[in-house]
JSON list of C-alpha atoms in Angstrom, two decimals:
[
{"chain": "A", "resi": 1, "resn": "MET", "atom": "CA", "xyz": [0.00, 0.00, 0.00]},
{"chain": "A", "resi": 2, "resn": "ILE", "atom": "CA", "xyz": [2.77, 2.47, 0.94]},
{"chain": "A", "resi": 3, "resn": "LYS", "atom": "CA", "xyz": [4.77, 1.59, -2.18]},
{"chain": "A", "resi": 4, "resn": "ASP", "atom": "CA", "xyz": [1.69, 2.04, -4.35]},
{"chain": "A", "resi": 5, "resn": "PHE", "atom": "CA", "xyz": [0.88, 5.36, -2.68]},
{"chain": "A", "resi": 6, "resn": "GLY", "atom": "CA", "xyz": [4.36, 6.64, -3.50]},
{"chain": "A", "resi": 7, "resn": "ALA", "atom": "CA", "xyz": [3.99, 5.42, -7.08]},
{"chain": "A", "resi": 8, "resn": "GLY", "atom": "CA", "xyz": [0.67, 7.27, -7.29]},
{"chain": "A", "resi": 9, "resn": "VAL", "atom": "CA", "xyz": [2.34, 10.51, -6.19]},
{"chain": "A", "resi": 10, "resn": "GLY", "atom": "CA", "xyz": [4.88, 9.87, -8.93]},
{"chain": "A", "resi": 11, "resn": "LEU", "atom": "CA", "xyz": [2.04, 9.64, -11.45]},
{"chain": "A", "resi": 12, "resn": "LEU", "atom": "CA", "xyz": [0.82, 13.10, -10.43]},
{"chain": "A", "resi": 13, "resn": "LEU", "atom": "CA", "xyz": [4.34, 14.49, -10.85]},
{"chain": "A", "resi": 14, "resn": "ARG", "atom": "CA", "xyz": [4.54, 12.86, -14.25]},
{"chain": "A", "resi": 15, "resn": "GLY", "atom": "CA", "xyz": [1.21, 14.44, -15.11]},
{"chain": "A", "resi": 16, "resn": "PHE", "atom": "CA", "xyz": [2.67, 17.87, -14.38]},
{"chain": "A", "resi": 17, "resn": "SER", "atom": "CA", "xyz": [5.64, 17.04, -16.63]},
{"chain": "A", "resi": 18, "resn": "LEU", "atom": "CA", "xyz": [3.37, 15.86, -19.46]},
{"chain": "A", "resi": 19, "resn": "VAL", "atom": "CA", "xyz": [1.09, 18.90, -19.33]},
{"chain": "A", "resi": 20, "resn": "PHE", "atom": "CA", "xyz": [3.75, 21.56, -18.91]},
{"chain": "A", "resi": 21, "resn": "SER", "atom": "CA", "xyz": [5.81, 20.10, -21.75]},
{"chain": "A", "resi": 22, "resn": "SER", "atom": "CA", "xyz": [3.27, 21.69, -24.10]},
{"chain": "A", "resi": 23, "resn": "PRO", "atom": "CA", "xyz": [1.90, 25.26, -23.75]},
{"chain": "A", "resi": 24, "resn": "LYS", "atom": "CA", "xyz": [-1.18, 24.15, -25.72]},
{"chain": "A", "resi": 25, "resn": "ARG", "atom": "CA", "xyz": [-1.96, 21.48, -23.13]},
{"chain": "A", "resi": 26, "resn": "VAL", "atom": "CA", "xyz": [-1.63, 24.03, -20.34]},
{"chain": "A", "resi": 27, "resn": "LEU", "atom": "CA", "xyz": [-4.09, 26.37, -22.09]},
{"chain": "A", "resi": 28, "resn": "MET", "atom": "CA", "xyz": [-6.52, 23.58, -23.00]},
{"chain": "A", "resi": 29, "resn": "GLY", "atom": "CA", "xyz": [-6.49, 22.28, -19.44]},
{"chain": "A", "resi": 30, "resn": "ALA", "atom": "CA", "xyz": [-6.82, 25.64, -17.71]},
{"chain": "A", "resi": 31, "resn": "LEU", "atom": "CA", "xyz": [-9.71, 27.09, -19.72]},
{"chain": "A", "resi": 32, "resn": "PRO", "atom": "CA", "xyz": [-12.50, 24.79, -18.40]},
{"chain": "A", "resi": 33, "resn": "ALA", "atom": "CA", "xyz": [-11.11, 25.19, -14.87]},
{"chain": "A", "resi": 34, "resn": "VAL", "atom": "CA", "xyz": [-11.33, 28.99, -15.16]},
{"chain": "A", "resi": 35, "resn": "ILE", "atom": "CA", "xyz": [-15.01, 28.78, -16.12]},
{"chain": "A", "resi": 36, "resn": "THR", "atom": "CA", "xyz": [-15.72, 26.38, -13.26]},
{"chain": "A", "resi": 37, "resn": "ALA", "atom": "CA", "xyz": [-13.78, 28.58, -10.82]},
{"chain": "A", "resi": 38, "resn": "VAL", "atom": "CA", "xyz": [-16.07, 31.52, -11.60]},
{"chain": "A", "resi": 39, "resn": "LEU", "atom": "CA", "xyz": [-19.14, 29.35, -10.96]},
{"chain": "A", "resi": 40, "resn": "MET", "atom": "CA", "xyz": [-17.72, 27.91, -7.73]},
{"chain": "A", "resi": 41, "resn": "ILE", "atom": "CA", "xyz": [-16.72, 31.32, -6.38]},
{"chain": "A", "resi": 42, "resn": "GLY", "atom": "CA", "xyz": [-20.29, 32.47, -6.92]},
{"chain": "A", "resi": 43, "resn": "GLY", "atom": "CA", "xyz": [-21.57, 29.42, -5.06]},
{"chain": "A", "resi": 44, "resn": "TRP", "atom": "CA", "xyz": [-19.21, 30.00, -2.14]},
{"chain": "A", "resi": 45, "resn": "VAL", "atom": "CA", "xyz": [-20.22, 33.64, -1.87]},
{"chain": "A", "resi": 46, "resn": "LEU", "atom": "CA", "xyz": [-23.85, 32.55, -1.60]},
{"chain": "A", "resi": 47, "resn": "LEU", "atom": "CA", "xyz": [-23.00, 29.92, 1.02]},
{"chain": "A", "resi": 48, "resn": "VAL", "atom": "CA", "xyz": [-20.88, 32.20, 3.20]},
{"chain": "A", "resi": 49, "resn": "THR", "atom": "CA", "xyz": [-23.28, 35.14, 3.06]},
{"chain": "A", "resi": 50, "resn": "ASN", "atom": "CA", "xyz": [-26.19, 32.90, 4.05]},
{"chain": "A", "resi": 51, "resn": "ILE", "atom": "CA", "xyz": [-24.41, 30.62, 6.53]},
{"chain": "A", "resi": 52, "resn": "ASP", "atom": "CA", "xyz": [-26.18, 32.21, 9.53]},
{"chain": "A", "resi": 53, "resn": "SER", "atom": "CA", "xyz": [-29.59, 31.45, 8.05]},
{"chain": "A", "resi": 54, "resn": "ILE", "atom": "CA", "xyz": [-28.55, 27.93, 7.08]},
{"chain": "A", "resi": 55, "resn": "ALA", "atom": "CA", "xyz": [-27.13, 27.21, 10.54]},
{"chain": "A", "resi": 56, "resn": "GLY", "atom": "CA", "xyz": [-30.25, 28.64, 12.18]},
{"chain": "A", "resi": 57, "resn": "TRP", "atom": "CA", "xyz": [-32.48, 26.43, 10.03]},
{"chain": "A", "resi": 58, "resn": "LEU", "atom": "CA", "xyz": [-30.42, 23.31, 10.80]},
{"chain": "A", "resi": 59, "resn": "THR", "atom": "CA", "xyz": [-30.46, 24.01, 14.55]},
{"chain": "A", "resi": 60, "resn": "GLY", "atom": "CA", "xyz": [-34.18, 24.63, 14.88]},
{"chain": "A", "resi": 61, "resn": "PHE", "atom": "CA", "xyz": [-34.26, 21.91, 17.51]},
{"chain": "A", "resi": 62, "resn": "ALA", "atom": "CA", "xyz": [-32.26, 24.22, 19.82]},
{"chain": "A", "resi": 63, "resn": "ASP", "atom": "CA", "xyz": [-34.73, 27.14, 19.76]},
{"chain": "A", "resi": 64, "resn": "SER", "atom": "CA", "xyz": [-35.84, 26.40, 23.31]},
{"chain": "A", "resi": 65, "resn": "TRP", "atom": "CA", "xyz": [-32.27, 26.23, 24.63]},
{"chain": "A", "resi": 66, "resn": "SER", "atom": "CA", "xyz": [-30.47, 29.06, 26.40]},
{"chain": "A", "resi": 67, "resn": "ASP", "atom": "CA", "xyz": [-28.98, 31.75, 24.14]},
{"chain": "A", "resi": 68, "resn": "THR", "atom": "CA", "xyz": [-25.43, 30.67, 25.00]},
{"chain": "A", "resi": 69, "resn": "TRP", "atom": "CA", "xyz": [-25.87, 27.02, 24.09]},
{"chain": "A", "resi": 70, "resn": "LYS", "atom": "CA", "xyz": [-27.94, 27.87, 21.06]},
{"chain": "A", "resi": 71, "resn": "SER", "atom": "CA", "xyz": [-25.15, 30.15, 19.78]},
{"chain": "A", "resi": 72, "resn": "VAL", "atom": "CA", "xyz": [-22.53, 27.47, 20.44]},
{"chain": "A", "resi": 73, "resn": "VAL", "atom": "CA", "xyz": [-24.50, 24.88, 18.48]},
{"chain": "A", "resi": 74, "resn": "GLU", "atom": "CA", "xyz": [-25.16, 27.29, 15.61]},
{"chain": "A", "resi": 75, "resn": "VAL", "atom": "CA", "xyz": [-21.46, 28.16, 15.33]},
{"chain": "A", "resi": 76, "resn": "ALA", "atom": "CA", "xyz": [-20.47, 24.47, 15.44]},
{"chain": "A", "resi": 77, "resn": "VAL", "atom": "CA", "xyz": [-23.04, 23.55, 12.78]},
{"chain": "A", "resi": 78, "resn": "GLY", "atom": "CA", "xyz": [-22.02, 26.52, 10.64]},
{"chain": "A", "resi": 79, "resn": "ILE", "atom": "CA", "xyz": [-18.37, 25.46, 10.74]},
{"chain": "A", "resi": 80, "resn": "SER", "atom": "CA", "xyz": [-19.35, 21.86, 9.94]},
{"chain": "A", "resi": 81, "resn": "VAL", "atom": "CA", "xyz": [-21.46, 22.96, 6.96]},
{"chain": "A", "resi": 82, "resn": "ILE", "atom": "CA", "xyz": [-18.57, 25.02, 5.57]},
{"chain": "A", "resi": 83, "resn": "ALA", "atom": "CA", "xyz": [-16.14, 22.13, 6.15]},
{"chain": "A", "resi": 84, "resn": "ALA", "atom": "CA", "xyz": [-18.49, 19.69, 4.40]},
{"chain": "A", "resi": 85, "resn": "GLY", "atom": "CA", "xyz": [-18.98, 22.18, 1.58]},
{"chain": "A", "resi": 86, "resn": "LEU", "atom": "CA", "xyz": [-15.23, 22.54, 1.23]},
{"chain": "A", "resi": 87, "resn": "GLY", "atom": "CA", "xyz": [-14.81, 18.80, 0.95]},
{"chain": "A", "resi": 88, "resn": "LEU", "atom": "CA", "xyz": [-17.59, 18.43, -1.63]},
{"chain": "A", "resi": 89, "resn": "SER", "atom": "CA", "xyz": [-16.46, 21.49, -3.58]},
{"chain": "A", "resi": 90, "resn": "VAL", "atom": "CA", "xyz": [-13.26, 19.77, -4.71]},
{"chain": "A", "resi": 91, "resn": "LEU", "atom": "CA", "xyz": [-15.27, 16.86, -6.12]},
{"chain": "A", "resi": 92, "resn": "LEU", "atom": "CA", "xyz": [-17.81, 19.22, -7.64]},
{"chain": "A", "resi": 93, "resn": "PHE", "atom": "CA", "xyz": [-15.08, 21.43, -9.09]},
{"chain": "A", "resi": 94, "resn": "THR", "atom": "CA", "xyz": [-13.44, 18.46, -10.79]},
{"chain": "A", "resi": 95, "resn": "ALA", "atom": "CA", "xyz": [-16.73, 16.99, -11.98]},
{"chain": "A", "resi": 96, "resn": "ILE", "atom": "CA", "xyz": [-18.06, 20.27, -13.39]},
{"chain": "A", "resi": 97, "resn": "THR", "atom": "CA", "xyz": [-14.70, 21.03, -14.98]},
{"chain": "A", "resi": 98, "resn": "LEU", "atom": "CA", "xyz": [-14.67, 17.60, -16.65]},
{"chain": "A", "resi": 99, "resn": "MET", "atom": "CA", "xyz": [-18.23, 18.07, -17.92]},
{"chain": "A", "resi": 100, "resn": "ILE", "atom": "CA", "xyz": [-17.54, 21.54, -19.30]},
{"chain": "A", "resi": 101, "resn": "GLY", "atom": "CA", "xyz": [-14.13, 20.66, -20.67]},
{"chain": "A", "resi": 102, "resn": "GLY", "atom": "CA", "xyz": [-14.81, 17.19, -22.06]},
{"chain": "A", "resi": 103, "resn": "PRO", "atom": "CA", "xyz": [-13.23, 17.83, -25.49]},
{"chain": "A", "resi": 104, "resn": "PHE", "atom": "CA", "xyz": [-10.31, 19.72, -23.93]},
{"chain": "A", "resi": 105, "resn": "TYR", "atom": "CA", "xyz": [-9.42, 16.90, -21.55]},
{"chain": "A", "resi": 106, "resn": "GLU", "atom": "CA", "xyz": [-10.08, 14.26, -24.18]},
{"chain": "A", "resi": 107, "resn": "TYR", "atom": "CA", "xyz": [-7.47, 16.05, -26.30]},
{"chain": "A", "resi": 108, "resn": "ILE", "atom": "CA", "xyz": [-4.97, 15.94, -23.42]},
{"chain": "A", "resi": 109, "resn": "SER", "atom": "CA", "xyz": [-5.81, 12.30, -22.67]},
{"chain": "A", "resi": 110, "resn": "GLU", "atom": "CA", "xyz": [-5.41, 11.30, -26.33]},
{"chain": "A", "resi": 111, "resn": "GLU", "atom": "CA", "xyz": [-2.05, 13.04, -26.61]},
{"chain": "A", "resi": 112, "resn": "VAL", "atom": "CA", "xyz": [-0.78, 11.43, -23.41]},
{"chain": "A", "resi": 113, "resn": "GLU", "atom": "CA", "xyz": [-1.92, 7.97, -24.49]},
{"chain": "A", "resi": 114, "resn": "ASP", "atom": "CA", "xyz": [-0.40, 8.47, -27.94]},
{"chain": "A", "resi": 115, "resn": "GLU", "atom": "CA", "xyz": [2.93, 9.02, -26.20]},
{"chain": "A", "resi": 116, "resn": "LEU", "atom": "CA", "xyz": [2.31, 5.80, -24.25]},
{"chain": "A", "resi": 117, "resn": "GLY", "atom": "CA", "xyz": [1.60, 3.77, -27.37]},
{"chain": "A", "resi": 118, "resn": "GLY", "atom": "CA", "xyz": [-1.96, 4.72, -28.23]},
{"chain": "A", "resi": 119, "resn": "VAL", "atom": "CA", "xyz": [-5.32, 3.00, -27.81]},
{"chain": "A", "resi": 120, "resn": "PRO", "atom": "CA", "xyz": [-6.33, 0.65, -30.66]},
{"chain": "A", "resi": 121, "resn": "GLU", "atom": "CA", "xyz": [-9.93, 1.21, -31.78]},
{"chain": "A", "resi": 122, "resn": "ALA", "atom": "CA", "xyz": [-10.49, 3.91, -29.18]},
{"chain": "A", "resi": 123, "resn": "GLU", "atom": "CA", "xyz": [-13.99, 5.38, -29.03]},
{"chain": "A", "resi": 124, "resn": "GLN", "atom": "CA", "xyz": [-14.40, 9.10, -29.70]},
{"chain": "A", "resi": 125, "resn": "ILE", "atom": "CA", "xyz": [-16.28, 10.54, -26.76]},
{"chain": "A", "resi": 126, "resn": "GLY", "atom": "CA", "xyz": [-17.28, 14.00, -27.99]},
{"chain": "A", "resi": 127, "resn": "TRP", "atom": "CA", "xyz": [-18.58, 16.85, -25.87]},
{"chain": "A", "resi": 128, "resn": "TRP", "atom": "CA", "xyz": [-22.20, 15.73, -25.47]},
{"chain": "A", "resi": 129, "resn": "ARG", "atom": "CA", "xyz": [-21.40, 12.11, -24.60]},
{"chain": "A", "resi": 130, "resn": "GLY", "atom": "CA", "xyz": [-18.59, 13.26, -22.33]},
{"chain": "A", "resi": 131, "resn": "PHE", "atom": "CA", "xyz": [-21.02, 15.61, -20.60]},
{"chain": "A", "resi": 132, "resn": "LEU", "atom": "CA", "xyz": [-23.58, 12.86, -20.01]},
{"chain": "A", "resi": 133, "resn": "VAL", "atom": "CA", "xyz": [-20.95, 10.40, -18.78]},
{"chain": "A", "resi": 134, "resn": "GLY", "atom": "CA", "xyz": [-19.50, 13.06, -16.51]},
{"chain": "A", "resi": 135, "resn": "LEU", "atom": "CA", "xyz": [-22.95, 14.03, -15.20]},
{"chain": "A", "resi": 136, "resn": "ARG", "atom": "CA", "xyz": [-23.82, 10.43, -14.34]},
{"chain": "A", "resi": 137, "resn": "GLY", "atom": "CA", "xyz": [-20.48, 9.88, -12.67]},
{"chain": "A", "resi": 138, "resn": "THR", "atom": "CA", "xyz": [-20.81, 13.15, -10.78]},
{"chain": "A", "resi": 139, "resn": "LEU", "atom": "CA", "xyz": [-24.24, 12.27, -9.38]},
{"chain": "A", "resi": 140, "resn": "LEU", "atom": "CA", "xyz": [-23.04, 8.85, -8.26]},
{"chain": "A", "resi": 141, "resn": "LEU", "atom": "CA", "xyz": [-19.79, 10.10, -6.73]},
{"chain": "A", "resi": 142, "resn": "VAL", "atom": "CA", "xyz": [-21.25, 13.16, -5.02]},
{"chain": "A", "resi": 143, "resn": "GLY", "atom": "CA", "xyz": [-24.12, 11.03, -3.74]},
{"chain": "A", "resi": 144, "resn": "THR", "atom": "CA", "xyz": [-21.60, 8.55, -2.33]},
{"chain": "A", "resi": 145, "resn": "SER", "atom": "CA", "xyz": [-19.60, 11.40, -0.82]},
{"chain": "A", "resi": 146, "resn": "ILE", "atom": "CA", "xyz": [-22.70, 12.76, 0.91]},
{"chain": "A", "resi": 147, "resn": "LEU", "atom": "CA", "xyz": [-23.49, 9.32, 2.34]},
{"chain": "A", "resi": 148, "resn": "PHE", "atom": "CA", "xyz": [-20.03, 9.27, 3.93]},
{"chain": "A", "resi": 149, "resn": "ALA", "atom": "CA", "xyz": [-20.20, 12.95, 4.89]},
{"chain": "A", "resi": 150, "resn": "ILE", "atom": "CA", "xyz": [-23.32, 12.52, 7.05]},
{"chain": "A", "resi": 151, "resn": "PRO", "atom": "CA", "xyz": [-21.77, 10.14, 9.64]},
{"chain": "A", "resi": 152, "resn": "LEU", "atom": "CA", "xyz": [-18.46, 12.04, 9.48]},
{"chain": "A", "resi": 153, "resn": "PHE", "atom": "CA", "xyz": [-20.39, 15.24, 10.18]},
{"chain": "A", "resi": 154, "resn": "PHE", "atom": "CA", "xyz": [-21.76, 13.85, 13.43]},
{"chain": "A", "resi": 155, "resn": "CYS", "atom": "CA", "xyz": [-18.45, 12.19, 14.35]},
{"chain": "A", "resi": 156, "resn": "GLY", "atom": "CA", "xyz": [-16.90, 15.64, 14.08]},
{"chain": "A", "resi": 157, "resn": "PHE", "atom": "CA", "xyz": [-18.52, 16.53, 17.41]},
{"chain": "A", "resi": 158, "resn": "ILE", "atom": "CA", "xyz": [-16.62, 13.74, 19.23]},
{"chain": "A", "resi": 159, "resn": "PRO", "atom": "CA", "xyz": [-13.75, 15.26, 21.23]},
{"chain": "A", "resi": 160, "resn": "ILE", "atom": "CA", "xyz": [-10.25, 14.56, 19.85]},
{"chain": "A", "resi": 161, "resn": "ILE", "atom": "CA", "xyz": [-11.50, 12.00, 17.29]},
{"chain": "A", "resi": 162, "resn": "GLY", "atom": "CA", "xyz": [-13.58, 14.65, 15.56]},
{"chain": "A", "resi": 163, "resn": "GLN", "atom": "CA", "xyz": [-10.55, 16.93, 15.21]},
{"chain": "A", "resi": 164, "resn": "THR", "atom": "CA", "xyz": [-7.98, 14.25, 14.20]},
{"chain": "A", "resi": 165, "resn": "VAL", "atom": "CA", "xyz": [-9.33, 11.00, 12.78]},
{"chain": "A", "resi": 166, "resn": "VAL", "atom": "CA", "xyz": [-12.40, 12.42, 11.03]},
{"chain": "A", "resi": 167, "resn": "PRO", "atom": "CA", "xyz": [-10.55, 15.00, 8.86]},
{"chain": "A", "resi": 168, "resn": "VAL", "atom": "CA", "xyz": [-8.07, 12.32, 7.74]},
{"chain": "A", "resi": 169, "resn": "LEU", "atom": "CA", "xyz": [-10.89, 9.92, 6.83]},
{"chain": "A", "resi": 170, "resn": "ALA", "atom": "CA", "xyz": [-12.69, 12.70, 4.94]},
{"chain": "A", "resi": 171, "resn": "VAL", "atom": "CA", "xyz": [-9.58, 13.45, 2.88]},
{"chain": "A", "resi": 172, "resn": "LEU", "atom": "CA", "xyz": [-9.00, 9.76, 2.08]},
{"chain": "A", "resi": 173, "resn": "ILE", "atom": "CA", "xyz": [-12.62, 9.12, 1.09]},
{"chain": "A", "resi": 174, "resn": "ASN", "atom": "CA", "xyz": [-13.04, 12.26, -1.00]},
{"chain": "A", "resi": 175, "resn": "GLY", "atom": "CA", "xyz": [-9.58, 11.77, -2.48]},
{"chain": "A", "resi": 176, "resn": "TYR", "atom": "CA", "xyz": [-10.43, 8.25, -3.62]},
{"chain": "A", "resi": 177, "resn": "LEU", "atom": "CA", "xyz": [-13.70, 9.42, -5.16]},
{"chain": "A", "resi": 178, "resn": "LEU", "atom": "CA", "xyz": [-11.76, 12.17, -6.94]},
{"chain": "A", "resi": 179, "resn": "GLY", "atom": "CA", "xyz": [-9.40, 9.51, -8.31]},
{"chain": "A", "resi": 180, "resn": "ILE", "atom": "CA", "xyz": [-12.38, 7.71, -9.85]},
{"chain": "A", "resi": 181, "resn": "GLU", "atom": "CA", "xyz": [-13.37, 10.94, -11.60]},
{"chain": "A", "resi": 182, "resn": "LEU", "atom": "CA", "xyz": [-9.87, 11.57, -12.92]},
{"chain": "A", "resi": 183, "resn": "THR", "atom": "CA", "xyz": [-9.82, 8.25, -14.79]},
{"chain": "A", "resi": 184, "resn": "GLY", "atom": "CA", "xyz": [-13.21, 8.66, -16.49]},
{"chain": "A", "resi": 185, "resn": "ILE", "atom": "CA", "xyz": [-12.08, 9.67, -20.00]},
{"chain": "A", "resi": 186, "resn": "PRO", "atom": "CA", "xyz": [-9.51, 6.90, -20.66]},
{"chain": "A", "resi": 187, "resn": "PHE", "atom": "CA", "xyz": [-11.90, 4.24, -19.37]},
{"chain": "A", "resi": 188, "resn": "THR", "atom": "CA", "xyz": [-14.80, 5.58, -21.45]},
{"chain": "A", "resi": 189, "resn": "ARG", "atom": "CA", "xyz": [-12.62, 5.67, -24.59]},
{"chain": "A", "resi": 190, "resn": "ARG", "atom": "CA", "xyz": [-12.21, 1.92, -24.18]},
{"chain": "A", "resi": 191, "resn": "GLY", "atom": "CA", "xyz": [-15.93, 1.34, -23.70]},
{"chain": "A", "resi": 192, "resn": "ARG", "atom": "CA", "xyz": [-15.59, 0.52, -20.01]},
{"chain": "A", "resi": 193, "resn": "THR", "atom": "CA", "xyz": [-18.56, 1.21, -17.73]},
{"chain": "A", "resi": 194, "resn": "PHE", "atom": "CA", "xyz": [-18.53, 3.16, -14.49]},
{"chain": "A", "resi": 195, "resn": "LYS", "atom": "CA", "xyz": [-18.91, -0.10, -12.55]},
{"chain": "A", "resi": 196, "resn": "GLN", "atom": "CA", "xyz": [-15.95, -1.67, -14.37]},
{"chain": "A", "resi": 197, "resn": "ARG", "atom": "CA", "xyz": [-13.87, 1.41, -13.66]},
{"chain": "A", "resi": 198, "resn": "ARG", "atom": "CA", "xyz": [-14.56, 1.18, -9.93]},
{"chain": "A", "resi": 199, "resn": "GLN", "atom": "CA", "xyz": [-13.75, -2.54, -9.88]},
{"chain": "A", "resi": 200, "resn": "ILE", "atom": "CA", "xyz": [-10.43, -2.15, -11.70]},
{"chain": "A", "resi": 201, "resn": "LEU", "atom": "CA", "xyz": [-9.31, 0.84, -9.64]},
{"chain": "A", "resi": 202, "resn": "ALA", "atom": "CA", "xyz": [-10.22, -1.02, -6.45]},
{"chain": "A", "resi": 203, "resn": "THR", "atom": "CA", "xyz": [-7.47, -3.54, -7.23]},
{"chain": "A", "resi": 204, "resn": "ARG", "atom": "CA", "xyz": [-4.86, -0.78, -6.72]},
{"chain": "A", "resi": 205, "resn": "ARG", "atom": "CA", "xyz": [-6.36, 1.59, -4.17]},
{"chain": "A", "resi": 206, "resn": "GLY", "atom": "CA", "xyz": [-2.91, 2.70, -3.00]},
{"chain": "A", "resi": 207, "resn": "LEU", "atom": "CA", "xyz": [-2.08, 3.98, -6.49]},
{"chain": "A", "resi": 208, "resn": "VAL", "atom": "CA", "xyz": [-5.38, 5.81, -6.78]},
{"chain": "A", "resi": 209, "resn": "LEU", "atom": "CA", "xyz": [-4.93, 7.43, -3.36]},
{"chain": "A", "resi": 210, "resn": "GLY", "atom": "CA", "xyz": [-1.34, 8.41, -4.14]},
{"chain": "A", "resi": 211, "resn": "LEU", "atom": "CA", "xyz": [-2.52, 10.24, -7.24]},
{"chain": "A", "resi": 212, "resn": "ALA", "atom": "CA", "xyz": [-5.77, 11.65, -5.87]},
{"chain": "A", "resi": 213, "resn": "VAL", "atom": "CA", "xyz": [-5.05, 12.66, -2.26]},
{"chain": "A", "resi": 214, "resn": "PRO", "atom": "CA", "xyz": [-2.29, 15.17, -3.15]},
{"chain": "A", "resi": 215, "resn": "THR", "atom": "CA", "xyz": [-4.53, 16.42, -5.96]},
{"chain": "A", "resi": 216, "resn": "TYR", "atom": "CA", "xyz": [-7.40, 16.87, -3.51]},
{"chain": "A", "resi": 217, "resn": "LEU", "atom": "CA", "xyz": [-5.23, 18.74, -1.00]},
{"chain": "A", "resi": 218, "resn": "LEU", "atom": "CA", "xyz": [-3.64, 20.97, -3.65]},
{"chain": "A", "resi": 219, "resn": "CYS", "atom": "CA", "xyz": [-7.10, 21.86, -4.99]},
{"chain": "A", "resi": 220, "resn": "LEU", "atom": "CA", "xyz": [-7.95, 23.31, -1.57]},
{"chain": "A", "resi": 221, "resn": "ILE", "atom": "CA", "xyz": [-5.45, 26.08, -2.37]},
{"chain": "A", "resi": 222, "resn": "PRO", "atom": "CA", "xyz": [-7.27, 28.94, -4.13]},
{"chain": "A", "resi": 223, "resn": "LEU", "atom": "CA", "xyz": [-6.75, 28.87, -7.93]},
{"chain": "A", "resi": 224, "resn": "ALA", "atom": "CA", "xyz": [-4.27, 25.96, -7.71]},
{"chain": "A", "resi": 225, "resn": "ALA", "atom": "CA", "xyz": [-6.82, 23.72, -9.42]},
{"chain": "A", "resi": 226, "resn": "LEU", "atom": "CA", "xyz": [-6.27, 25.65, -12.67]},
{"chain": "A", "resi": 227, "resn": "VAL", "atom": "CA", "xyz": [-2.98, 23.79, -13.13]},
{"chain": "A", "resi": 228, "resn": "VAL", "atom": "CA", "xyz": [-3.47, 20.83, -10.80]},
{"chain": "A", "resi": 229, "resn": "ILE", "atom": "CA", "xyz": [-6.56, 19.37, -12.51]},
{"chain": "A", "resi": 230, "resn": "PRO", "atom": "CA", "xyz": [-4.97, 19.14, -16.00]},
{"chain": "A", "resi": 231, "resn": "ALA", "atom": "CA", "xyz": [-1.86, 17.52, -14.49]},
{"chain": "A", "resi": 232, "resn": "ALA", "atom": "CA", "xyz": [-4.00, 15.11, -12.44]},
{"chain": "A", "resi": 233, "resn": "MET", "atom": "CA", "xyz": [-5.98, 14.24, -15.58]},
{"chain": "A", "resi": 234, "resn": "ALA", "atom": "CA", "xyz": [-2.74, 13.40, -17.37]},
{"chain": "A", "resi": 235, "resn": "GLY", "atom": "CA", "xyz": [-1.61, 11.35, -14.37]},
{"chain": "A", "resi": 236, "resn": "GLY", "atom": "CA", "xyz": [-4.98, 9.59, -14.29]},
{"chain": "A", "resi": 237, "resn": "THR", "atom": "CA", "xyz": [-4.59, 8.77, -17.97]},
{"chain": "A", "resi": 238, "resn": "VAL", "atom": "CA", "xyz": [-1.18, 7.18, -17.34]},
{"chain": "A", "resi": 239, "resn": "LEU", "atom": "CA", "xyz": [-2.64, 5.19, -14.43]},
{"chain": "A", "resi": 240, "resn": "SER", "atom": "CA", "xyz": [-5.59, 4.01, -16.52]},
{"chain": "A", "resi": 241, "resn": "HIS", "atom": "CA", "xyz": [-3.37, 3.10, -19.47]},
{"chain": "A", "resi": 242, "resn": "ARG", "atom": "CA", "xyz": [-1.16, 0.90, -17.29]},
{"chain": "A", "resi": 243, "resn": "LEU", "atom": "CA", "xyz": [-3.99, -0.84, -15.47]},
{"chain": "A", "resi": 244, "resn": "LEU", "atom": "CA", "xyz": [-6.07, -1.39, -18.60]},
{"chain": "A", "resi": 245, "resn": "ASN", "atom": "CA", "xyz": [-3.08, -2.75, -20.52]},
{"chain": "A", "resi": 246, "resn": "GLY", "atom": "CA", "xyz": [-2.27, -5.25, -17.80]},
{"chain": "A", "resi": 247, "resn": "ASP", "atom": "CA", "xyz": [0.87, -3.47, -16.59]},
{"chain": "A", "resi": 248, "resn": "ARG", "atom": "CA", "xyz": [-0.13, -3.88, -12.96]},
{"chain": "A", "resi": 249, "resn": "ALA", "atom": "CA", "xyz": [3.28, -4.78, -11.64]},
{"chain": "A", "resi": 250, "resn": "THR", "atom": "CA", "xyz": [4.83, -1.46, -12.65]},
{"chain": "A", "resi": 251, "resn": "ALA", "atom": "CA", "xyz": [1.71, 0.74, -12.48]}
]
């Protein structure tokens, strides 16, 4: 697992090398992320400006409590909502970027795979099909993330565990889900289903985490996703190419 995790980090670094070796790839990869960034910033502004109302609505059960305890609960819930939103926003950012930039990332994926030897009889995805595939994957992954986020949300109130173990679990879970998203295009080009993608990636979870966890953490840095997502897509393409071509020993 540790060896695979290190190899996964290496795939992300290779993705940076592949993307930044061509100015055209940098531009193609950054453009969809810029559009998504504008949309996400608007969403965050709405969330932050209305967090008091949201926290008040979620803590309606505490209306009969003393003002002090009610305020404490509202602040705690508000912080938890923002933390959950931050975790989901990375997945949403990637998913929306992939849907908007399907042709752009397909171009990057094709070029990377051509350098790796190509894909015989590869399917052309196209923007509309890429959008639908990305939308379906997004709904499934975000839905899964929310299912995990609910128990983690409540565990966050447990002293010590909520401030140590829970954040680490959240990063690992959301990072792994992000890794599934990053491999969507190369799997779809080979006619593989979402279920098949999950099954194949599950055989090398350490690799997926090594690629996706650093990507997830870097995307928490404002505007870093503009360059991180294209590099992670390239790294995800290399990972997919190796796994799908049976090169599991050196993947």
